[in-house]
Amino acid sequence: AQSVTQLGSHVSVSEGALVLLRCNYSSSVPPYLFWYVQYPNQGLQLLLKYTSAATLVKGINGFEAEFKKSETSFHLTKPSAHMSDAAEYFCAVSDPGGGNKLTFGTGTQLKVEL
Amino acid sequence: NAGVTQTPKFQVLKTGQSMTLQCAQDMNHEYMSWYRQDPGMGLRLIHYSVGAGITDQGEVPNGYNVSRSTTEDFPLRLLSAAPSQTSVYFCASSYSTEYNSPLHFGNGTRLTVT
């Protein structure tokens, strides 16, 4: 069974600082990996996805993630945090058995301070 | 395009009552699913559908029923509500059942069972 682990349920950064949100996956087959963002009182929106085409994936709002097979990681980064980045971020892995089922991590709440 | 529409936004039930959470999408998406979101647990899949007339169970299906009579609608029924079903429920859809097809989420229904 696929699974993802997000280290750190809360991360706090200063505006302009580097954002690093960690995600490690467990999968018996090459995974498809996703990062979603959830703003308060809203549903989740797709930030980016890895589908084996390239190991460095660029997403919306300046975010990117690098797939590292040797470390089974898919960490999310942004060079310079903005106040509007404050949200909850979820890493997810898809089930290659089909049906587009996603297994989500427990989420990381990002706080951006002045 | 309204995307994925969920109703109601909020609901309070007494233990033992039944109700239906509505989900409709206007994107002609093939795949639809229901997740519940609980603090510290991420999102967990309840039921999903790969097309009209076809449904299957996810990770936490007990206490919930679904049906898919049309492409657009995918209601979730709580048969006899329990306090353990207090949660935020999200409906999500995608244009195909391919496992790299991103999900589009509704804004959620916040359910409290007393």
PDB file of C-alpha atoms in Angstrom:
ATOM      1  CA  ALA A   1       0.000   0.000   0.000  1.00  0.00           C
ATOM      2  CA  GLN A   2       1.150   3.512  -0.746  1.00  0.00           C
ATOM      3  CA  SER A   3       1.637   6.056   2.020  1.00  0.00           C
ATOM      4  CA  VAL A   4       3.130   9.479   2.608  1.00  0.00           C
ATOM      5  CA  THR A   5       4.615  11.024   5.733  1.00  0.00           C
ATOM      6  CA  GLN A   6       4.776  14.758   6.252  1.00  0.00           C
ATOM      7  CA  LEU A   7       7.322  15.815   8.848  1.00  0.00           C
ATOM      8  CA  GLY A   8       6.182  18.773  10.908  1.00  0.00           C
ATOM      9  CA  SER A   9       2.512  19.516  11.360  1.00  0.00           C
ATOM     10  CA  HIS A  10       3.309  23.235  11.753  1.00  0.00           C
ATOM     11  CA  VAL A  11       6.031  25.265  10.048  1.00  0.00           C
ATOM     12  CA  SER A  12       6.642  28.957  10.651  1.00  0.00           C
ATOM     13  CA  VAL A  13       8.816  31.170   8.424  1.00  0.00           C
ATOM     14  CA  SER A  14       9.452  34.867   8.051  1.00  0.00           C
ATOM     15  CA  GLU A  15       8.227  36.692   4.993  1.00  0.00           C
ATOM     16  CA  GLY A  16      10.961  36.473   2.339  1.00  0.00           C
ATOM     17  CA  ALA A  17      12.537  33.347   3.832  1.00  0.00           C
ATOM     18  CA  LEU A  18      12.860  29.944   2.213  1.00  0.00           C
ATOM     19  CA  VAL A  19       9.891  27.614   2.570  1.00  0.00           C
ATOM     20  CA  LEU A  20      10.668  23.893   2.921  1.00  0.00           C
ATOM     21  CA  LEU A  21       7.864  21.399   3.565  1.00  0.00           C
ATOM     22  CA  ARG A  22       8.899  17.773   3.841  1.00  0.00           C
ATOM     23  CA  CYS A  23       7.214  14.720   2.360  1.00  0.00           C
ATOM     24  CA  ASN A  24       8.465  11.139   2.261  1.00  0.00           C
ATOM     25  CA  TYR A  25       6.614   8.395   0.444  1.00  0.00           C
ATOM     26  CA  SER A  26       6.364   4.664   0.567  1.00  0.00           C
ATOM     27  CA  SER A  27       5.407   2.858  -2.607  1.00  0.00           C
ATOM     28  CA  SER A  28       6.033  -0.559  -4.081  1.00  0.00           C
ATOM     29  CA  VAL A  29       5.890   0.832  -7.606  1.00  0.00           C
ATOM     30  CA  PRO A  30       7.049   4.105  -9.184  1.00  0.00           C
ATOM     31  CA  PRO A  31       4.710   6.633  -7.605  1.00  0.00           C
ATOM     32  CA  TYR A  32       2.702   9.546  -8.877  1.00  0.00           C
ATOM     33  CA  LEU A  33       3.035  12.288  -6.272  1.00  0.00           C
ATOM     34  CA  PHE A  34       1.091  15.488  -5.677  1.00  0.00           C
ATOM     35  CA  TRP A  35       1.129  18.586  -3.511  1.00  0.00           C
ATOM     36  CA  TYR A  36      -2.176  20.273  -2.732  1.00  0.00           C
ATOM     37  CA  VAL A  37      -2.828  23.521  -0.839  1.00  0.00           C
ATOM     38  CA  GLN A  38      -5.864  24.348   1.282  1.00  0.00           C
ATOM     39  CA  TYR A  39      -6.707  27.938   2.185  1.00  0.00           C
ATOM     40  CA  PRO A  40      -9.047  28.550   5.142  1.00  0.00           C
ATOM     41  CA  ASN A  41     -12.625  27.375   4.575  1.00  0.00           C
ATOM     42  CA  GLN A  42     -11.861  26.154   1.080  1.00  0.00           C
ATOM     43  CA  GLY A  43     -11.290  22.883  -0.702  1.00  0.00           C
ATOM     44  CA  LEU A  44      -7.871  21.678  -1.833  1.00  0.00           C
ATOM     45  CA  GLN A  45      -6.181  23.025  -4.943  1.00  0.00           C
ATOM     46  CA  LEU A  46      -3.439  21.309  -6.926  1.00  0.00           C
ATOM     47  CA  LEU A  47      -0.012  22.945  -6.570  1.00  0.00           C
ATOM     48  CA  LEU A  48       2.013  20.505  -8.639  1.00  0.00           C
ATOM     49  CA  LYS A  49       2.371  16.851  -9.576  1.00  0.00           C
ATOM     50  CA  TYR A  50       5.181  14.431 -10.358  1.00  0.00           C
ATOM     51  CA  THR A  51       4.481  11.920 -13.096  1.00  0.00           C
ATOM     52  CA  SER A  52       8.024  10.692 -13.868  1.00  0.00           C
ATOM     53  CA  ALA A  53       8.654  13.121 -16.743  1.00  0.00           C
ATOM     54  CA  ALA A  54      11.147  15.265 -14.786  1.00  0.00           C
ATOM     55  CA  THR A  55      12.456  15.060 -11.232  1.00  0.00           C
ATOM     56  CA  LEU A  56      12.175  18.803 -10.599  1.00  0.00           C
ATOM     57  CA  VAL A  57       8.558  19.885 -10.882  1.00  0.00           C
ATOM     58  CA  LYS A  58       7.429  23.487 -10.997  1.00  0.00           C
ATOM     59  CA  GLY A  59       3.989  24.440  -9.769  1.00  0.00           C
ATOM     60  CA  ILE A  60       1.840  27.478  -9.279  1.00  0.00           C
ATOM     61  CA  ASN A  61       2.669  30.486  -7.080  1.00  0.00           C
ATOM     62  CA  GLY A  62       6.441  29.914  -7.305  1.00  0.00           C
ATOM     63  CA  PHE A  63       6.464  26.521  -5.614  1.00  0.00           C
ATOM     64  CA  GLU A  64       8.521  23.577  -6.814  1.00  0.00           C
ATOM     65  CA  ALA A  65       9.280  20.056  -5.625  1.00  0.00           C
ATOM     66  CA  GLU A  66      12.069  17.614  -6.353  1.00  0.00           C
ATOM     67  CA  PHE A  67      11.535  13.877  -6.607  1.00  0.00           C
ATOM     68  CA  LYS A  68      14.457  11.966  -5.062  1.00  0.00           C
ATOM     69  CA  LYS A  69      14.072   8.241  -5.462  1.00  0.00           C
ATOM     70  CA  SER A  70      17.137   7.406  -3.350  1.00  0.00           C
ATOM     71  CA  GLU A  71      15.648   9.321  -0.412  1.00  0.00           C
ATOM     72  CA  THR A  72      11.983   8.466  -1.193  1.00  0.00           C
ATOM     73  CA  SER A  73      11.271  12.164  -0.802  1.00  0.00           C
ATOM     74  CA  PHE A  74       9.214  14.825  -2.571  1.00  0.00           C
ATOM     75  CA  HIS A  75       9.866  18.000  -0.577  1.00  0.00           C
ATOM     76  CA  LEU A  76       8.104  21.246  -1.474  1.00  0.00           C
ATOM     77  CA  THR A  77      10.087  24.487  -1.626  1.00  0.00           C
ATOM     78  CA  LYS A  78       9.641  28.158  -2.397  1.00  0.00           C
ATOM     79  CA  PRO A  79      12.624  30.542  -2.368  1.00  0.00           C
ATOM     80  CA  SER A  80      10.815  33.492  -0.781  1.00  0.00           C
ATOM     81  CA  ALA A  81       7.700  33.196   1.361  1.00  0.00           C
ATOM     82  CA  HIS A  82       4.815  35.619   0.993  1.00  0.00           C
ATOM     83  CA  MET A  83       2.064  36.302   3.495  1.00  0.00           C
ATOM     84  CA  SER A  84      -0.439  34.874   1.020  1.00  0.00           C
ATOM     85  CA  ASP A  85       1.320  31.465   1.229  1.00  0.00           C
ATOM     86  CA  ALA A  86      -0.101  30.877   4.704  1.00  0.00           C
ATOM     87  CA  ALA A  87      -2.247  27.754   4.304  1.00  0.00           C
ATOM     88  CA  GLU A  88      -2.252  24.020   4.905  1.00  0.00           C
ATOM     89  CA  TYR A  89      -0.260  21.877   2.493  1.00  0.00           C
ATOM     90  CA  PHE A  90      -0.893  18.216   1.748  1.00  0.00           C
ATOM     91  CA  CYS A  91       1.354  15.702   0.048  1.00  0.00           C
ATOM     92  CA  ALA A  92      -0.425  12.802  -1.665  1.00  0.00           C
ATOM     93  CA  VAL A  93       0.415   9.627  -3.557  1.00  0.00           C
ATOM     94  CA  SER A  94      -1.826   7.922  -6.064  1.00  0.00           C
ATOM     95  CA  ASP A  95      -2.778   4.273  -6.093  1.00  0.00           C
ATOM     96  CA  PRO A  96      -1.528   2.721  -9.332  1.00  0.00           C
ATOM     97  CA  GLY A  97      -4.295   0.170  -9.004  1.00  0.00           C
ATOM     98  CA  GLY A  98      -6.440   2.719 -10.751  1.00  0.00           C
ATOM     99  CA  GLY A  99      -9.537   4.699  -9.949  1.00  0.00           C
ATOM    100  CA  ASN A 100      -7.532   7.848  -9.220  1.00  0.00           C
ATOM    101  CA  LYS A 101      -7.518   7.166  -5.486  1.00  0.00           C
ATOM    102  CA  LEU A 102      -5.159   9.398  -3.533  1.00  0.00           C
ATOM    103  CA  THR A 103      -3.607   8.717  -0.148  1.00  0.00           C
ATOM    104  CA  PHE A 104      -2.955  11.995   1.657  1.00  0.00           C
ATOM    105  CA  GLY A 105      -0.441  12.915   4.303  1.00  0.00           C
ATOM    106  CA  THR A 106      -1.591  14.512   7.537  1.00  0.00           C
ATOM    107  CA  GLY A 107      -0.824  18.016   6.334  1.00  0.00           C
ATOM    108  CA  THR A 108       1.553  20.838   7.276  1.00  0.00           C
ATOM    109  CA  GLN A 109       0.190  24.192   8.400  1.00  0.00           C
ATOM    110  CA  LEU A 110       2.435  26.976   7.083  1.00  0.00           C
ATOM    111  CA  LYS A 111       2.527  30.253   8.995  1.00  0.00           C
ATOM    112  CA  VAL A 112       4.253  33.286   7.482  1.00  0.00           C
ATOM    113  CA  GLU A 113       5.296  36.041   9.850  1.00  0.00           C
ATOM    114  CA  LEU A 114       6.347  39.602   9.183  1.00  0.00           C
TER     115      LEU A 114
ATOM    116  CA  ASN B   1     -18.240  26.968 -14.773  1.00  0.00           C
ATOM    117  CA  ALA B   2     -19.184  26.373 -11.154  1.00  0.00           C
ATOM    118  CA  GLY B   3     -16.752  23.437 -10.779  1.00  0.00           C
ATOM    119  CA  VAL B   4     -17.625  21.134  -7.870  1.00  0.00           C
ATOM    120  CA  THR B   5     -20.567  22.338  -5.776  1.00  0.00           C
ATOM    121  CA  GLN B   6     -21.325  20.918  -2.347  1.00  0.00           C
ATOM    122  CA  THR B   7     -24.443  21.543  -0.280  1.00  0.00           C
ATOM    123  CA  PRO B   8     -25.063  22.289   2.505  1.00  0.00           C
ATOM    124  CA  LYS B   9     -21.984  24.158   3.792  1.00  0.00           C
ATOM    125  CA  PHE B  10     -22.837  23.416   7.424  1.00  0.00           C
ATOM    126  CA  GLN B  11     -25.072  20.827   9.080  1.00  0.00           C
ATOM    127  CA  VAL B  12     -25.836  19.774  12.636  1.00  0.00           C
ATOM    128  CA  LEU B  13     -27.437  16.381  13.211  1.00  0.00           C
ATOM    129  CA  LYS B  14     -28.540  14.457  16.239  1.00  0.00           C
ATOM    130  CA  THR B  15     -27.267  10.923  16.745  1.00  0.00           C
ATOM    131  CA  GLY B  16     -29.351   8.471  14.714  1.00  0.00           C
ATOM    132  CA  GLN B  17     -30.608  10.973  12.164  1.00  0.00           C
ATOM    133  CA  SER B  18     -29.976  10.436   8.475  1.00  0.00           C
ATOM    134  CA  MET B  19     -29.094  12.947   5.804  1.00  0.00           C
ATOM    135  CA  THR B  20     -27.634  13.326   2.328  1.00  0.00           C
ATOM    136  CA  LEU B  21     -24.682  15.503   1.420  1.00  0.00           C
ATOM    137  CA  GLN B  22     -25.013  16.720  -2.131  1.00  0.00           C
ATOM    138  CA  CYS B  23     -22.211  16.994  -4.694  1.00  0.00           C
ATOM    139  CA  ALA B  24     -22.542  18.167  -8.279  1.00  0.00           C
ATOM    140  CA  GLN B  25     -19.939  18.930 -10.935  1.00  0.00           C
ATOM    141  CA  ASP B  26     -20.449  20.638 -14.280  1.00  0.00           C
ATOM    142  CA  MET B  27     -17.138  19.664 -15.909  1.00  0.00           C
ATOM    143  CA  ASN B  28     -18.313  16.311 -17.354  1.00  0.00           C
ATOM    144  CA  HIS B  29     -15.798  14.559 -15.129  1.00  0.00           C
ATOM    145  CA  GLU B  30     -15.729  10.793 -15.204  1.00  0.00           C
ATOM    146  CA  TYR B  31     -14.358  10.232 -11.703  1.00  0.00           C
ATOM    147  CA  MET B  32     -15.927  11.449  -8.447  1.00  0.00           C
ATOM    148  CA  SER B  33     -15.058  10.757  -4.843  1.00  0.00           C
ATOM    149  CA  TRP B  34     -15.823  11.638  -1.224  1.00  0.00           C
ATOM    150  CA  TYR B  35     -13.190  12.321   1.440  1.00  0.00           C
ATOM    151  CA  ARG B  36     -13.473  13.204   5.085  1.00  0.00           C
ATOM    152  CA  GLN B  37     -10.952  15.504   6.757  1.00  0.00           C
ATOM    153  CA  ASP B  38     -10.188  15.185  10.452  1.00  0.00           C
ATOM    154  CA  PRO B  39      -7.533  17.088  12.447  1.00  0.00           C
ATOM    155  CA  GLY B  40      -4.159  15.378  12.358  1.00  0.00           C
ATOM    156  CA  MET B  41      -5.391  12.669   9.991  1.00  0.00           C
ATOM    157  CA  GLY B  42      -5.350  14.334   6.592  1.00  0.00           C
ATOM    158  CA  LEU B  43      -8.020  13.285   4.128  1.00  0.00           C
ATOM    159  CA  ARG B  44      -9.375   9.771   3.976  1.00  0.00           C
ATOM    160  CA  LEU B  45     -11.297   8.300   1.051  1.00  0.00           C
ATOM    161  CA  ILE B  46     -14.857   7.192   1.824  1.00  0.00           C
ATOM    162  CA  HIS B  47     -16.314   6.129  -1.553  1.00  0.00           C
ATOM    163  CA  TYR B  48     -15.541   6.765  -5.178  1.00  0.00           C
ATOM    164  CA  SER B  49     -17.079   6.324  -8.611  1.00  0.00           C
ATOM    165  CA  VAL B  50     -15.398   5.806 -11.976  1.00  0.00           C
ATOM    166  CA  GLY B  51     -18.559   6.543 -13.950  1.00  0.00           C
ATOM    167  CA  ALA B  52     -22.339   6.626 -13.816  1.00  0.00           C
ATOM    168  CA  GLY B  53     -23.698   3.450 -12.248  1.00  0.00           C
ATOM    169  CA  ILE B  54     -20.332   2.378 -10.818  1.00  0.00           C
ATOM    170  CA  THR B  55     -19.266   2.950  -7.207  1.00  0.00           C
ATOM    171  CA  ASP B  56     -16.724   1.386  -4.889  1.00  0.00           C
ATOM    172  CA  GLN B  57     -15.520   1.654  -1.303  1.00  0.00           C
ATOM    173  CA  GLY B  58     -12.539   3.593  -0.130  1.00  0.00           C
ATOM    174  CA  GLU B  59     -10.613   3.453   3.117  1.00  0.00           C
ATOM    175  CA  VAL B  60     -13.437   4.394   5.538  1.00  0.00           C
ATOM    176  CA  PRO B  61     -16.813   3.425   3.988  1.00  0.00           C
ATOM    177  CA  ASN B  62     -18.703   2.216   7.076  1.00  0.00           C
ATOM    178  CA  GLY B  63     -21.830   4.222   7.851  1.00  0.00           C
ATOM    179  CA  TYR B  64     -21.990   5.832   4.407  1.00  0.00           C
ATOM    180  CA  ASN B  65     -23.779   5.004   1.149  1.00  0.00           C
ATOM    181  CA  VAL B  66     -23.347   6.466  -2.309  1.00  0.00           C
ATOM    182  CA  SER B  67     -24.948   6.169  -5.722  1.00  0.00           C
ATOM    183  CA  ARG B  68     -24.107   7.642  -9.124  1.00  0.00           C
ATOM    184  CA  SER B  69     -27.168   7.768 -11.356  1.00  0.00           C
ATOM    185  CA  THR B  70     -25.821  10.626 -13.498  1.00  0.00           C
ATOM    186  CA  THR B  71     -22.361  11.843 -14.477  1.00  0.00           C
ATOM    187  CA  GLU B  72     -22.946  15.148 -12.683  1.00  0.00           C
ATOM    188  CA  ASP B  73     -24.151  14.056  -9.227  1.00  0.00           C
ATOM    189  CA  PHE B  74     -22.613  11.944  -6.480  1.00  0.00           C
ATOM    190  CA  PRO B  75     -24.571  12.220  -3.196  1.00  0.00           C
ATOM    191  CA  LEU B  76     -23.248  10.819   0.076  1.00  0.00           C
ATOM    192  CA  ARG B  77     -25.813   9.376   2.481  1.00  0.00           C
ATOM    193  CA  LEU B  78     -25.349   9.011   6.220  1.00  0.00           C
ATOM    194  CA  LEU B  79     -27.735   6.266   7.276  1.00  0.00           C
ATOM    195  CA  SER B  80     -27.689   6.756  11.059  1.00  0.00           C
ATOM    196  CA  ALA B  81     -25.390   9.564  12.134  1.00  0.00           C
ATOM    197  CA  ALA B  82     -22.879   8.991  14.930  1.00  0.00           C
ATOM    198  CA  PRO B  83     -20.634  11.485  16.767  1.00  0.00           C
ATOM    199  CA  SER B  84     -17.626   9.790  15.117  1.00  0.00           C
ATOM    200  CA  GLN B  85     -18.901  11.118  11.796  1.00  0.00           C
ATOM    201  CA  THR B  86     -18.359  14.706  12.901  1.00  0.00           C
ATOM    202  CA  SER B  87     -15.947  15.917  10.235  1.00  0.00           C
ATOM    203  CA  VAL B  88     -15.468  18.083   7.176  1.00  0.00           C
ATOM    204  CA  TYR B  89     -16.525  16.276   4.011  1.00  0.00           C
ATOM    205  CA  PHE B  90     -15.062  17.019   0.605  1.00  0.00           C
ATOM    206  CA  CYS B  91     -16.275  15.914  -2.775  1.00  0.00           C
ATOM    207  CA  ALA B  92     -13.669  15.771  -5.548  1.00  0.00           C
ATOM    208  CA  SER B  93     -13.771  14.962  -9.246  1.00  0.00           C
ATOM    209  CA  SER B  94     -11.322  14.452 -12.112  1.00  0.00           C
ATOM    210  CA  TYR B  95     -11.737  14.281 -15.877  1.00  0.00           C
ATOM    211  CA  SER B  96     -10.446  10.717 -16.109  1.00  0.00           C
ATOM    212  CA  THR B  97      -9.716   7.711 -13.984  1.00  0.00           C
ATOM    213  CA  GLU B  98      -6.040   7.793 -14.924  1.00  0.00           C
ATOM    214  CA  TYR B  99      -4.048   7.945 -11.725  1.00  0.00           C
ATOM    215  CA  ASN B 100      -2.202  11.103 -12.656  1.00  0.00           C
ATOM    216  CA  SER B 101      -5.377  13.068 -13.279  1.00  0.00           C
ATOM    217  CA  PRO B 102      -5.603  15.889 -10.716  1.00  0.00           C
ATOM    218  CA  LEU B 103      -8.600  16.171  -8.436  1.00  0.00           C
ATOM    219  CA  HIS B 104     -10.876  19.217  -8.306  1.00  0.00           C
ATOM    220  CA  PHE B 105     -12.356  19.765  -4.857  1.00  0.00           C
ATOM    221  CA  GLY B 106     -15.536  21.382  -3.617  1.00  0.00           C
ATOM    222  CA  ASN B 107     -15.466  23.776  -0.667  1.00  0.00           C
ATOM    223  CA  GLY B 108     -16.620  21.151   1.805  1.00  0.00           C
ATOM    224  CA  THR B 109     -19.507  20.437   4.154  1.00  0.00           C
ATOM    225  CA  ARG B 110     -18.842  20.836   7.863  1.00  0.00           C
ATOM    226  CA  LEU B 111     -20.937  18.256   9.738  1.00  0.00           C
ATOM    227  CA  THR B 112     -21.452  18.103  13.485  1.00  0.00           C
ATOM    228  CA  VAL B 113     -23.231  15.138  15.091  1.00  0.00           C
ATOM    229  CA  THR B 114     -24.370  15.675  18.677  1.00  0.00           C
TER     230      THR B 114
END
